């Protein structure tokens, strides 16, 4: 069987750089790993920002990467990256051997608006203070993660189990812009397609940016459709899982795929 390749998809305002420790650990264990920058992020940043970038652009970018790889692909999404993972699995299930959600959005019974009020997080409360422009006017979300008066709250929401130095290092890898519009239909589970791909949910029990209650709702809704997740709990925070990736890589190491 050809080697598994783990394709790592970042979350909102993030970049491929956030997956650096995870990709390094996977590689040291003999795996192939590729972290992607979604359109408009990281090294794919554009002069026009995120305005006009759509879910379809994200799906096209990730699908192009998956098509270019030889052998089984395990697609891994963190946080908002779960929306892209779902949309890709809906569109091209035949290209994927497994999908893994790491405290990630997995909308089952409707789009993100269906789940927005399930379990408001510490980050939700802080978000309005981080905005630097009216999204309706600029066509994208713009935030400032460097505001000194927000650091205590960002620490609590994103990396309560880490140091301030670690938080600032992680924030330095993040973008201040994010796409505004999500295609709710595209990122909602299509049982006939998504259901063909084995799926794992890595539940972060100390996450205060995407609350365990919301993670549980995604898992329960999939179970109700007869499409249960393999669920693994890790006692870490939203960014701690990427900063100290050993336990996550243990989970990824244990992903089983059918022979190609």
Coordinates of N, CA and C in Angstrom, one line a residue:
X1 N 0.8 -1.2 0.0 CA 0.0 0.0 0.0 C 0.9 1.2 0.0
X2 N 0.5 2.3 -0.7 CA 1.2 3.5 -0.8 C 1.1 4.2 0.6
X3 N 2.1 5.1 0.9 CA 2.1 5.8 2.2 C 0.9 6.7 2.3
X4 N 0.4 6.8 3.5 CA -0.6 7.8 3.8 C 0.0 9.2 3.8
X5 N -0.8 10.1 3.2 CA -0.4 11.5 3.3 C -1.5 12.2 4.1
X6 N -1.1 12.9 5.2 CA -2.0 13.7 6.0 C -2.0 15.1 5.4
X7 N -3.2 15.6 5.0 CA -3.3 17.0 4.5 C -4.0 17.8 5.6
X8 N -3.3 18.8 6.0 CA -3.7 19.5 7.2 C -4.3 20.9 6.8
X9 N -5.6 21.1 7.3 CA -6.3 22.3 6.9 C -6.5 23.2 8.1
X10 N -6.1 24.4 8.0 CA -6.1 25.3 9.2 C -7.5 26.0 9.4
X11 N -7.7 26.6 10.5 CA -8.9 27.3 10.9 C -9.0 28.7 10.5
X12 N -10.0 29.4 11.1 CA -10.2 30.9 10.8 C -9.0 31.7 11.2
X13 N -8.6 32.6 10.4 CA -7.5 33.6 10.6 C -6.2 32.9 10.8
X14 N -6.1 31.6 10.5 CA -4.9 30.9 10.7 C -4.2 30.6 9.3
X15 N -3.1 29.9 9.4 CA -2.3 29.6 8.2 C -1.7 28.2 8.3
X16 N -1.1 27.8 7.3 CA -0.4 26.5 7.3 C 0.7 26.4 8.4
X17 N 1.2 27.6 8.7 CA 2.3 27.6 9.7 C 1.9 27.1 11.1
X18 N 0.6 27.2 11.4 CA 0.1 26.7 12.7 C 0.3 25.2 12.8
X19 N 0.3 24.5 11.7 CA 0.5 23.0 11.7 C 1.9 22.6 11.7
X20 N 2.9 23.5 11.7 CA 4.3 23.2 11.7 C 4.7 22.1 12.6
X21 N 4.4 22.2 13.9 CA 4.8 21.2 14.9 C 4.2 19.8 14.6
X22 N 2.9 19.9 14.1 CA 2.2 18.6 13.8 C 2.8 17.9 12.6
X23 N 3.1 18.7 11.6 CA 3.7 18.2 10.3 C 5.1 17.6 10.7
X24 N 5.8 18.3 11.5 CA 7.2 17.8 11.9 C 7.1 16.5 12.6
X25 N 6.2 16.4 13.6 CA 6.0 15.2 14.3 C 5.6 14.0 13.5
X26 N 4.7 14.3 12.6 CA 4.2 13.2 11.6 C 5.4 12.7 10.8
X27 N 6.2 13.7 10.3 CA 7.3 13.3 9.4 C 8.4 12.5 10.2
X28 N 8.6 12.9 11.5 CA 9.6 12.2 12.3 C 9.1 10.8 12.6
X29 N 7.8 10.5 12.5 CA 7.3 9.2 12.7 C 7.2 8.4 11.4
X30 N 7.7 9.0 10.3 CA 7.8 8.3 9.0 C 6.6 8.5 8.1
X31 N 5.7 9.5 8.4 CA 4.6 9.8 7.6 C 4.8 10.9 6.6
X32 N 4.0 11.0 5.6 CA 4.0 12.2 4.8 C 2.9 13.2 5.3
X33 N 3.3 14.5 5.3 CA 2.3 15.5 5.9 C 2.5 16.8 5.0
X34 N 1.3 17.4 4.7 CA 1.3 18.6 3.9 C 0.3 19.5 4.5
X35 N 0.7 20.7 5.0 CA -0.2 21.7 5.5 C -0.4 22.7 4.4
X36 N -1.7 23.0 4.2 CA -2.1 23.9 3.1 C -2.5 25.3 3.6
X37 N -2.2 26.3 2.8 CA -2.8 27.6 3.1 C -4.0 27.7 2.2
X38 N -5.2 28.0 2.9 CA -6.4 28.2 2.1 C -6.3 29.5 1.3
X39 N -7.0 29.7 0.2 CA -6.9 30.9 -0.6 C -7.0 32.2 0.3
X40 N -6.1 33.1 0.0 CA -6.1 34.3 0.7 C -5.3 34.3 2.0
X41 N -4.8 33.2 2.5 CA -4.2 33.0 3.8 C -2.7 32.7 3.6
X42 N -1.9 33.1 4.6 CA -0.5 32.8 4.6 C 0.2 33.2 3.3
X43 N 1.0 32.3 2.7 CA 1.7 32.6 1.5 C 0.8 32.7 0.3
X44 N -0.5 32.5 0.5 CA -1.4 32.7 -0.6 C -2.2 34.1 -0.4
X45 N -1.7 34.9 0.5 CA -2.3 36.2 0.8 C -2.4 37.0 -0.5
X46 N -3.4 37.8 -0.7 CA -3.7 38.6 -1.9 C -3.8 40.0 -1.6
X47 N -3.4 40.9 -2.5 CA -3.5 42.3 -2.3 C -5.0 42.7 -2.0
X48 N -5.9 42.0 -2.6 CA -7.3 42.4 -2.4 C -7.9 41.8 -1.1
X49 N -7.1 41.1 -0.3 CA -7.6 40.5 0.9 C -8.5 39.3 0.6
X50 N -9.4 39.1 1.5 CA -10.3 38.0 1.5 C -11.6 38.2 0.8
X51 N -11.9 39.5 0.4 CA -13.1 39.8 -0.3 C -13.3 39.0 -1.6
X52 N -14.4 38.4 -1.7 CA -14.7 37.6 -2.9 C -14.3 36.2 -2.9
X53 N -13.5 35.8 -1.9 CA -13.1 34.4 -1.8 C -14.2 33.6 -1.2
X54 N -14.5 32.4 -1.7 CA -15.7 31.6 -1.4 C -15.3 30.2 -0.9
X55 N -16.3 29.5 -0.4 CA -16.2 28.1 0.0 C -15.7 27.3 -1.2
X56 N -16.2 27.6 -2.4 CA -15.8 26.9 -3.6 C -14.4 27.1 -3.9
X57 N -13.8 28.2 -3.6 CA -12.3 28.4 -3.8 C -11.5 27.5 -2.8
X58 N -12.0 27.4 -1.6 CA -11.3 26.6 -0.6 C -11.4 25.1 -1.1
X59 N -12.6 24.7 -1.5 CA -12.7 23.3 -1.9 C -11.8 23.0 -3.1
X60 N -11.8 23.9 -4.1 CA -11.0 23.7 -5.3 C -9.5 23.6 -4.9
X61 N -9.0 24.5 -4.0 CA -7.6 24.5 -3.6 C -7.2 23.2 -2.9
X62 N -8.1 22.7 -2.0 CA -7.7 21.5 -1.3 C -7.9 20.3 -2.2
X63 N -8.9 20.3 -3.0 CA -9.1 19.1 -3.9 C -7.9 19.0 -4.9
X64 N -7.4 20.1 -5.3 CA -6.2 20.1 -6.2 C -5.0 19.5 -5.6
X65 N -4.8 19.8 -4.3 CA -3.7 19.2 -3.5 C -4.0 17.7 -3.4
X66 N -5.2 17.3 -3.0 CA -5.5 15.9 -2.8 C -5.3 15.1 -4.1
X67 N -5.7 15.7 -5.3 CA -5.6 15.0 -6.6 C -4.1 14.8 -6.9
X68 N -3.3 15.7 -6.5 CA -1.9 15.6 -6.9 C -1.1 14.6 -6.1
X69 N -1.7 14.0 -5.1 CA -1.0 13.1 -4.2 C -1.2 11.6 -4.6
X70 N -0.2 10.8 -4.4 CA -0.2 9.4 -4.7 C -0.5 8.6 -3.4
X71 N -1.5 7.8 -3.4 CA -1.8 7.0 -2.2 C -2.9 7.6 -1.3
X72 N -3.2 6.9 -0.3 CA -4.3 7.3 0.6 C -4.1 8.7 1.2
X73 N -5.2 9.5 1.3 CA -5.1 10.8 1.9 C -6.1 10.8 3.1
X74 N -5.5 11.3 4.2 CA -6.3 11.6 5.4 C -6.3 13.1 5.5
X75 N -7.6 13.6 5.4 CA -7.8 15.1 5.5 C -8.1 15.5 6.9
X76 N -7.3 16.4 7.4 CA -7.5 16.8 8.8 C -7.8 18.3 8.9
X77 N -8.9 18.6 9.6 CA -9.3 20.0 9.7 C -9.3 20.5 11.2
X78 N -8.9 21.7 11.5 CA -8.9 22.3 12.8 C -9.9 23.4 12.8
X79 N -10.8 23.5 13.8 CA -11.6 24.7 14.0 C -12.5 24.9 12.7
X80 N -12.5 26.1 12.2 CA -13.2 26.4 11.0 C -12.8 25.6 9.8
X81 N -11.6 25.1 9.8 CA -11.1 24.2 8.8 C -12.0 23.0 8.6
X82 N -12.8 22.6 9.6 CA -13.7 21.5 9.4 C -14.8 21.8 8.4
X83 N -15.1 23.1 8.2 CA -16.1 23.4 7.1 C -15.5 23.0 5.7
X84 N -14.3 23.3 5.5 CA -13.6 22.9 4.3 C -13.5 21.4 4.1
X85 N -13.2 20.7 5.2 CA -13.1 19.3 5.2 C -14.4 18.6 4.8
X86 N -15.5 19.1 5.4 CA -16.8 18.6 5.1 C -17.2 18.8 3.6
X87 N -16.9 20.1 3.1 CA -17.2 20.4 1.7 C -16.4 19.5 0.8
X88 N -15.2 19.3 1.1 CA -14.3 18.4 0.2 C -14.8 17.0 0.2
X89 N -15.2 16.5 1.4 CA -15.7 15.1 1.5 C -17.0 15.0 0.8
X90 N -17.8 16.0 0.8 CA -19.1 16.0 0.1 C -18.8 15.9 -1.4
X91 N -17.8 16.7 -1.9 CA -17.6 16.8 -3.3 C -16.8 15.7 -3.9
X92 N -15.8 15.2 -3.2 CA -14.9 14.1 -3.8 C -14.6 13.0 -2.8
X93 N -15.6 12.3 -2.2 CA -15.4 11.3 -1.2 C -14.4 10.2 -1.7
X94 N -14.4 10.0 -3.0 CA -13.6 8.9 -3.6 C -12.1 9.2 -3.4
X95 N -11.8 10.4 -3.2 CA -10.3 10.8 -3.1 C -9.8 10.7 -1.7
X96 N -10.7 10.4 -0.7 CA -10.3 10.5 0.7 C -10.4 9.1 1.4
X97 N -9.4 8.8 2.2 CA -9.4 7.6 2.9 C -9.9 7.7 4.3
X98 N -9.9 9.0 4.9 CA -10.4 9.2 6.2 C -10.4 10.8 6.4
X99 N -11.4 11.2 7.2 CA -11.4 12.7 7.6 C -11.3 12.8 9.1
X100 N -10.5 13.7 9.5 CA -10.4 13.9 11.0 C -10.7 15.4 11.3
X101 N -11.6 15.5 12.3 CA -12.0 16.9 12.8 C -11.3 17.1 14.1
X102 N -10.5 18.1 14.2 CA -9.8 18.4 15.5 C -10.5 19.6 16.1
X103 N -11.4 19.4 17.1 CA -12.2 20.5 17.6 C -12.7 21.4 16.5
X104 N -13.3 20.8 15.5 CA -13.6 21.5 14.2 C -15.1 21.5 14.0
X105 N -15.5 22.4 13.2 CA -16.9 22.5 12.8 C -17.3 21.4 11.8
X106 N -18.3 20.6 12.2 CA -18.8 19.6 11.4 C -20.4 19.7 11.4
X107 N -20.9 20.5 10.4 CA -22.3 20.9 10.4 C -23.0 19.7 9.8
X108 N -24.0 19.1 10.5 CA -24.7 17.9 10.1 C -26.1 18.2 9.6
X109 N -26.9 18.9 10.4 CA -28.3 19.1 10.2 C -28.6 20.5 9.5
X110 N -27.5 21.3 9.3 CA -27.7 22.6 8.7 C -26.3 23.2 8.7
X111 N -26.2 24.5 8.1 CA -25.0 25.2 8.1 C -24.6 25.8 9.4
X112 N -23.5 26.5 9.4 CA -23.0 27.1 10.7 C -24.1 27.9 11.4
X113 N -25.0 28.6 10.7 CA -26.0 29.4 11.4 C -26.9 28.5 12.3
X114 N -27.0 27.2 11.9 CA -27.9 26.3 12.7 C -27.2 26.0 14.1
X115 N -25.9 26.1 14.2 CA -25.2 25.7 15.4 C -24.6 26.9 16.1
X116 N -24.8 28.1 15.6 CA -24.1 29.3 16.2 C -24.5 29.6 17.6
X117 N -25.7 29.2 18.0 CA -26.1 29.6 19.4 C -26.0 28.4 20.4
X118 N -25.5 27.3 19.9 CA -25.4 26.0 20.8 C -24.6 26.3 22.0
X119 N -23.4 26.8 21.9 CA -22.5 26.9 23.0 C -21.6 28.1 22.8
X120 N -22.0 29.3 23.0 CA -21.1 30.5 22.8 C -19.8 30.3 23.6
X121 N -18.8 30.8 23.0 CA -17.4 30.6 23.6 C -16.8 31.9 24.1
X122 N -15.7 31.7 24.8 CA -15.0 32.9 25.3 C -14.5 33.8 24.1
X123 N -14.2 33.2 23.0 CA -13.8 33.9 21.8 C -14.9 34.7 21.2
X124 N -16.1 34.1 21.2 CA -17.3 34.8 20.7 C -17.5 36.2 21.4
X125 N -17.3 36.2 22.7 CA -17.6 37.4 23.5 C -16.5 38.4 23.2
X126 N -15.3 38.0 22.9 CA -14.2 38.9 22.6 C -14.2 39.4 21.2
X127 N -14.7 38.7 20.3 CA -14.6 39.0 18.8 C -15.0 40.4 18.5
X128 N -16.1 41.0 18.9 CA -16.5 42.4 18.5 C -15.4 43.4 18.9
X129 N -14.6 43.2 19.9 CA -13.6 44.1 20.3 C -12.4 44.0 19.5
X130 N -12.2 42.8 18.8 CA -11.0 42.6 17.9 C -11.2 43.2 16.5
X131 N -12.5 43.4 16.1 CA -12.8 43.9 14.8 C -12.2 45.2 14.6
X132 N -11.6 45.5 13.4 CA -11.0 46.8 13.1 C -11.8 47.5 11.9
X133 N -12.8 46.8 11.4 CA -13.5 47.4 10.3 C -14.9 46.8 10.2
X134 N -15.8 47.5 9.6 CA -17.2 47.0 9.5 C -17.2 45.9 8.4
X135 N -17.4 44.6 8.7 CA -17.4 43.6 7.7 C -18.2 43.9 6.4
X136 N -19.4 44.5 6.7 CA -20.3 44.8 5.5 C -19.7 45.8 4.6
X137 N -18.8 46.7 5.1 CA -18.2 47.7 4.2 C -17.0 47.2 3.5
X138 N -16.2 46.3 4.2 CA -15.0 45.9 3.6 C -15.1 44.5 2.9
X139 N -16.2 43.8 3.1 CA -16.4 42.5 2.5 C -15.5 41.4 3.0
X140 N -15.0 41.5 4.2 CA -14.2 40.5 4.9 C -14.2 40.8 6.4
X141 N -13.7 39.8 7.1 CA -13.5 40.0 8.6 C -12.1 40.5 8.8
X142 N -11.9 41.6 9.5 CA -10.6 42.1 9.9 C -10.5 42.2 11.4
X143 N -9.5 41.6 11.9 CA -9.3 41.7 13.4 C -7.8 42.0 13.7
X144 N -7.6 42.5 14.9 CA -6.3 42.8 15.4 C -6.0 41.9 16.6
X145 N -5.2 40.9 16.4 CA -4.8 40.0 17.5 C -3.7 40.5 18.4
X146 N -3.2 41.7 18.0 CA -2.0 42.3 18.8 C -2.4 43.2 19.9
X147 N -3.7 43.5 20.0 CA -4.2 44.5 21.0 C -3.8 44.0 22.4
X148 N -2.9 44.8 23.1 CA -2.5 44.4 24.4 C -3.6 44.2 25.4
X149 N -4.6 45.0 25.3 CA -5.7 44.8 26.3 C -6.6 43.6 26.1
X150 N -6.3 42.8 25.1 CA -7.1 41.6 24.8 C -6.3 40.4 25.1
X151 N -5.1 40.5 25.5 CA -4.2 39.3 25.6 C -4.6 38.3 26.7
X152 N -5.1 38.8 27.8 CA -5.5 37.9 28.8 C -6.7 37.1 28.4
X153 N -7.7 37.8 27.7 CA -8.8 37.0 27.2 C -8.5 36.1 26.1
X154 N -7.6 36.5 25.2 CA -7.1 35.6 24.1 C -6.4 34.4 24.7
X155 N -5.6 34.6 25.8 CA -5.0 33.5 26.4 C -6.0 32.5 27.0
X156 N -7.0 33.0 27.6 CA -8.1 32.1 28.2 C -8.8 31.4 27.1
X157 N -9.1 32.1 26.0 CA -9.9 31.5 25.0 C -9.2 30.5 24.1
X158 N -7.9 30.8 23.9 CA -7.2 30.0 22.9 C -6.1 29.1 23.5
X159 N -5.4 29.5 24.5 CA -4.3 28.7 25.0 C -4.1 28.8 26.5
X160 N -5.2 28.5 27.3 CA -5.2 28.6 28.7 C -4.1 27.7 29.3
X161 N -3.7 26.6 28.6 CA -2.7 25.7 29.1 C -1.3 26.0 28.6
X162 N -1.1 27.2 28.1 CA 0.2 27.6 27.6 C 0.7 28.9 28.3
X163 N 1.8 29.3 27.9 CA 2.4 30.5 28.4 C 2.1 31.7 27.5
X164 N 2.3 32.9 28.0 CA 2.1 34.1 27.2 C 3.0 34.1 26.0
X165 N 4.3 33.7 26.2 CA 5.2 33.7 25.0 C 4.7 32.7 24.0
X166 N 4.2 31.6 24.4 CA 3.6 30.6 23.4 C 2.4 31.2 22.7
X167 N 1.6 31.9 23.4 CA 0.4 32.5 22.8 C 0.9 33.5 21.7
X168 N 1.8 34.4 22.1 CA 2.2 35.4 21.1 C 2.9 34.8 19.9
X169 N 3.6 33.7 20.1 CA 4.2 33.0 19.0 C 3.2 32.4 18.0
X170 N 2.1 31.9 18.6 CA 1.0 31.3 17.8 C 0.3 32.4 17.1
X171 N 0.0 33.5 17.8 CA -0.7 34.6 17.1 C 0.1 35.2 16.0
X172 N 1.4 35.2 16.1 CA 2.3 35.7 15.0 C 2.1 34.9 13.7
X173 N 1.6 33.7 13.8 CA 1.4 32.9 12.6 C 0.1 33.1 12.0
X174 N -0.8 33.9 12.6 CA -2.1 34.1 12.2 C -2.3 35.3 11.3
X175 N -3.4 35.3 10.5 CA -3.7 36.4 9.6 C -4.8 37.3 10.3
X176 N -4.8 38.5 9.9 CA -5.8 39.4 10.5 C -7.1 39.5 9.6
X177 N -7.2 38.7 8.6 CA -8.3 38.7 7.7 C -8.9 37.3 7.5
X178 N -10.2 37.3 7.3 CA -10.9 36.0 7.0 C -12.1 36.3 6.1
X179 N -12.4 35.3 5.3 CA -13.6 35.4 4.4 C -14.9 35.5 5.3
X180 N -15.8 36.3 4.7 CA -17.0 36.7 5.4 C -18.1 35.7 5.1
X181 N -18.2 35.2 3.9 CA -19.4 34.4 3.5 C -19.0 32.9 3.4
X182 N -19.9 32.1 3.9 CA -19.7 30.6 3.9 C -21.0 30.1 3.1
X183 N -20.7 29.2 2.2 CA -21.8 28.5 1.5 C -22.3 27.4 2.5
X184 N -23.5 27.7 3.1 CA -24.0 26.8 4.2 C -24.4 25.5 3.6
X185 N -24.9 25.4 2.4 CA -25.3 24.1 1.9 C -24.0 23.2 1.6
X186 N -23.0 23.9 1.1 CA -21.8 23.1 0.7 C -21.1 22.5 1.9
X187 N -21.2 23.2 3.1 CA -20.4 22.8 4.3 C -21.3 22.0 5.2
X188 N -22.5 21.6 4.8 CA -23.4 20.7 5.6 C -23.2 19.3 5.1
X189 N -23.1 18.4 6.0 CA -22.9 17.0 5.6 C -23.9 16.5 4.6
X190 N -23.4 15.9 3.5 CA -24.3 15.1 2.6 C -24.1 13.7 3.0
X191 N -25.1 13.1 3.6 CA -24.9 11.7 4.1 C -24.5 10.7 3.0
X192 N -25.0 10.9 1.8 CA -24.6 9.9 0.7 C -23.2 10.0 0.3
X193 N -22.6 11.2 0.4 CA -21.2 11.3 0.0 C -20.2 11.3 1.2
X194 N -20.4 12.3 2.1 CA -19.6 12.4 3.3 C -19.6 11.1 4.1
X195 N -20.8 10.4 4.1 CA -21.0 9.2 4.9 C -20.1 8.0 4.4
X196 N -19.6 8.2 3.1 CA -18.8 7.1 2.6 C -17.3 7.1 3.1
X197 N -17.0 8.2 3.8 CA -15.6 8.4 4.2 C -15.5 8.2 5.7
X198 N -14.7 7.2 6.2 CA -14.5 7.1 7.6 C -14.1 8.4 8.3
X199 N -14.6 8.6 9.5 CA -14.4 9.9 10.1 C -14.1 9.8 11.6
X200 N -13.2 10.6 12.1 CA -12.8 10.7 13.5 C -13.0 12.1 14.0
X201 N -13.5 12.2 15.2 CA -13.6 13.5 15.9 C -12.7 13.5 17.1
X202 N -11.7 14.5 17.1 CA -10.8 14.7 18.2 C -11.4 15.8 19.0
X203 N -11.9 15.4 20.2 CA -12.7 16.3 21.1 C -11.7 16.9 22.1
X204 N -11.5 18.2 22.1 CA -10.6 18.9 23.0 C -11.4 19.3 24.2
X205 N -11.2 18.7 25.3 CA -12.0 18.9 26.5 C -11.7 20.2 27.2
X206 N -10.6 20.8 26.9 CA -10.2 22.1 27.6 C -10.3 23.3 26.6
X207 N -11.0 23.1 25.5 CA -11.2 24.1 24.5 C -12.2 25.1 24.9
X208 N -11.8 26.4 24.9 CA -12.8 27.5 25.3 C -13.1 28.4 24.1
X209 N -12.5 28.0 22.9 CA -12.9 28.8 21.7 C -13.9 28.0 20.9
X210 N -13.9 26.7 20.9 CA -15.0 25.9 20.3 C -15.4 24.9 21.4
X211 N -16.4 25.2 22.1 CA -16.7 24.6 23.4 C -17.1 23.1 23.2
X212 N -16.7 22.3 24.2 CA -17.0 20.9 24.2 C -18.5 20.6 23.9
X213 N -19.4 21.4 24.4 CA -20.8 21.2 24.2 C -21.1 21.3 22.7
X214 N -20.5 22.2 22.0 CA -20.7 22.3 20.5 C -20.1 21.1 19.8
X215 N -18.9 20.7 20.3 CA -18.2 19.5 19.7 C -19.1 18.3 19.9
X216 N -19.7 18.2 21.0 CA -20.6 17.0 21.3 C -21.9 17.1 20.4
X217 N -22.3 18.2 20.1 CA -23.5 18.4 19.3 C -23.2 17.9 17.9
X218 N -22.1 18.2 17.3 CA -21.7 17.7 16.0 C -21.7 16.2 16.0
X219 N -21.0 15.6 17.0 CA -20.9 14.2 17.1 C -22.3 13.5 17.3
X220 N -23.1 14.1 18.1 CA -24.5 13.5 18.3 C -25.3 13.6 17.1
X221 N -25.2 14.7 16.3 CA -26.0 14.8 15.1 C -25.6 13.8 14.1
X222 N -24.3 13.5 14.0 CA -23.8 12.5 13.0 C -24.3 11.1 13.5
X223 N -24.2 10.9 14.8 CA -24.7 9.6 15.3 C -26.2 9.4 15.0
X224 N -27.0 10.5 15.1 CA -28.4 10.4 14.8 C -28.7 10.0 13.4
X225 N -27.8 10.4 12.5 CA -28.0 10.0 11.1 C -27.4 8.6 10.8
X226 N -27.0 7.9 11.8 CA -26.4 6.6 11.6 C -25.0 6.6 11.0
X227 N -24.3 7.8 11.2 CA -22.9 8.0 10.7 C -22.0 8.3 11.9
X228 N -21.8 7.4 12.8 CA -21.1 7.8 14.0 C -19.6 8.0 13.8
X229 N -19.1 8.9 14.6 CA -17.6 9.2 14.6 C -16.9 8.2 15.5
X230 N -15.7 7.9 15.2 CA -14.7 7.5 16.2 C -14.3 8.7 16.9
X231 N -14.5 8.7 18.2 CA -14.3 9.9 19.1 C -13.1 9.7 20.0
X232 N -12.2 10.6 20.0 CA -11.0 10.6 20.9 C -10.9 11.9 21.7
X233 N -10.9 11.8 23.0 CA -10.7 13.0 23.8 C -9.3 13.3 24.1
X234 N -8.9 14.6 24.0 CA -7.6 15.1 24.4 C -7.8 16.3 25.3
X235 N -7.1 16.3 26.5 CA -7.3 17.4 27.5 C -6.5 18.6 27.2
X236 N -6.8 19.3 26.1 CA -5.9 20.4 25.8 C -6.8 21.5 25.2
X237 N -6.2 22.7 25.0 CA -6.9 23.9 24.5 C -6.9 23.9 23.0
X238 N -7.5 25.0 22.5 CA -7.8 25.2 21.0 C -6.5 25.2 20.3
X239 N -5.5 26.0 20.8 CA -4.2 26.0 20.1 C -3.1 25.1 20.7
X240 N -3.4 24.7 21.9 CA -2.4 23.8 22.6 C -2.3 22.5 21.8
X241 N -3.3 22.0 21.1 CA -3.3 20.8 20.4 C -2.3 20.9 19.2
X242 N -2.1 22.0 18.7 CA -1.1 22.2 17.6 C 0.3 22.5 18.2
X243 N 0.3 23.2 19.3 CA 1.6 23.6 19.8 C 2.4 22.4 20.4
X244 N 1.6 21.5 21.0 CA 2.2 20.3 21.6 C 1.5 19.1 21.0
X245 N 1.9 18.7 19.8 CA 1.1 17.8 18.9 C 1.2 16.3 19.2
X246 N 2.1 15.9 20.1 CA 2.3 14.5 20.3 C 1.0 13.7 20.5
X247 N 0.1 14.1 21.4 CA -1.1 13.3 21.6 C -2.0 13.3 20.3
X248 N -2.0 14.4 19.6 CA -2.8 14.4 18.4 C -2.2 13.4 17.3
X249 N -0.9 13.5 17.2 CA -0.2 12.6 16.2 C -0.4 11.1 16.6
X250 N -0.5 10.8 17.9 CA -0.8 9.5 18.4 C -2.1 9.0 17.8
X251 N -3.1 10.0 17.8 CA -4.4 9.7 17.2 C -4.3 9.5 15.7
X252 N -3.6 10.4 15.1 CA -3.5 10.3 13.6 C -2.7 9.0 13.2
X253 N -1.7 8.6 14.0 CA -1.0 7.4 13.8 C -1.9 6.2 13.8
X254 N -3.0 6.3 14.5 CA -3.9 5.1 14.7 C -5.0 5.1 13.7
X255 N -5.1 6.1 12.8 CA -6.1 6.1 11.7 C -5.9 4.9 10.8
X256 N -7.0 4.2 10.6 CA -7.0 3.1 9.7 C -7.6 3.4 8.4
X257 N -6.9 3.0 7.3 CA -7.5 3.2 6.0 C -7.5 1.9 5.2
X258 N -8.4 1.8 4.3 CA -8.5 0.6 3.5 C -7.3 0.5 2.5
X259 N -6.8 -0.6 2.2 CA -5.8 -0.7 1.1 C -6.2 -0.1 -0.2
X260 N -5.3 0.6 -0.8 CA -5.6 1.3 -2.1 C -5.4 0.3 -3.2

